[in-house]
Amino acid sequence: GPREGRVGDGAAALRLLIAGDSSAAGVGVAHQDAALAGHLTRELHRHTGAAVHWSLHARSGCTTQRVHELLRAAALASADVALLVTGVNDVIEQVPVQRAVRQRAALADWLLGDGLAGHVVFAPLPPLHRFPALPEPLRRVMGDDARRHDEAMARWAATQSRVTHAHVDVDLDASAMAADGFHPGEPVYRCCGSAFAEHIATRVWPTLQEKRR
């Protein structure tokens, strides 16, 4: 179910929505402190000095379309930034690339148009070709699909004024992953949380602050 919390004090407040699939939910670690939400919100507070009020709506197995349905069914408060972690299940369920991009666009347009987010950040798809749990040739095939999905999403996001596509350079050797070899372990969540926090703090937060003045 949904979770929420607050990290730090500050003269400014940053309201953050995190939504998506199992990686947003924190599958692979025992507590949210060790998951994406924990690392991201602590790093965001450190970078911005703002009090970070966060809410998490995520469920394992969600495609982009199902993330949209999950959020529409939730009573969402307005957020400054929405971080959407979605795409792996689009690849697994063989959603065509352009359809997946249209579904991401529909989700972002709804969040922005209804005032539920001031800016939408899409997390990149992970390099599935390096997932230890996937056997060859499936690993290579899914990796190629994930790359195509991610490149198409990045091209689309580059045309939008209030949507960005984050970049993460993460090492996915077996020691960084959860025991199942498919979900992130704490090292991956820490790396992604740090990268997303830097992206939001440098590329998104200053613009939102400017609009508030």
PDB file of C-alpha atoms in Angstrom, residues 3-16 18 32-33 37-38 40-46 49-56:
ATOM      1  CA  ARG A   3       3.570   4.981   2.288  1.00  0.00           C
ATOM      2  CA  GLU A   4       4.665   8.463   3.197  1.00  0.00           C
ATOM      3  CA  GLY A   5       7.160  10.276   5.337  1.00  0.00           C
ATOM      4  CA  ARG A   6       9.218  13.371   5.898  1.00  0.00           C
ATOM      5  CA  VAL A   7      12.977  13.869   5.892  1.00  0.00           C
ATOM      6  CA  GLY A   8      14.629  16.854   7.541  1.00  0.00           C
ATOM      7  CA  ASP A   9      13.616  20.395   8.332  1.00  0.00           C
ATOM      8  CA  GLY A  10      14.085  23.432   6.165  1.00  0.00           C
ATOM      9  CA  ALA A  11      12.700  26.810   5.240  1.00  0.00           C
ATOM     10  CA  ALA A  12      11.507  25.288   1.963  1.00  0.00           C
ATOM     11  CA  ALA A  13       9.471  22.126   1.460  1.00  0.00           C
ATOM     12  CA  LEU A  14       9.860  19.734  -1.449  1.00  0.00           C
ATOM     13  CA  ARG A  15       6.860  17.466  -2.021  1.00  0.00           C
ATOM     14  CA  LEU A  16       7.873  14.264  -3.803  1.00  0.00           C
ATOM     15  CA  ILE A  18       7.501   8.203  -6.039  1.00  0.00           C
ATOM     16  CA  GLN A  32      12.308   1.594   2.978  1.00  0.00           C
ATOM     17  CA  ASP A  33      15.356   3.191   4.618  1.00  0.00           C
ATOM     18  CA  ALA A  37      12.689   6.089  -1.220  1.00  0.00           C
ATOM     19  CA  GLY A  38      15.062   6.181   1.756  1.00  0.00           C
ATOM     20  CA  LEU A  40      16.581   9.398  -2.535  1.00  0.00           C
ATOM     21  CA  THR A  41      14.839  11.476   0.125  1.00  0.00           C
ATOM     22  CA  ARG A  42      17.896  11.703   2.387  1.00  0.00           C
ATOM     23  CA  GLU A  43      20.097  12.766  -0.540  1.00  0.00           C
ATOM     24  CA  LEU A  44      17.476  15.253  -1.755  1.00  0.00           C
ATOM     25  CA  HIS A  45      17.394  16.899   1.663  1.00  0.00           C
ATOM     26  CA  ARG A  46      21.198  17.010   1.713  1.00  0.00           C
ATOM     27  CA  GLY A  49      18.293  21.833   2.310  1.00  0.00           C
ATOM     28  CA  ALA A  50      14.523  21.502   1.921  1.00  0.00           C
ATOM     29  CA  ALA A  51      12.274  19.376   4.091  1.00  0.00           C
ATOM     30  CA  VAL A  52      11.291  16.479   1.833  1.00  0.00           C
ATOM     31  CA  HIS A  53       7.686  15.305   2.198  1.00  0.00           C
ATOM     32  CA  TRP A  54       7.357  12.063   0.252  1.00  0.00           C
ATOM     33  CA  SER A  55       4.673   9.572  -0.701  1.00  0.00           C
ATOM     34  CA  LEU A  56       5.160   6.194  -2.354  1.00  0.00           C
TER      35      LEU A  56
END
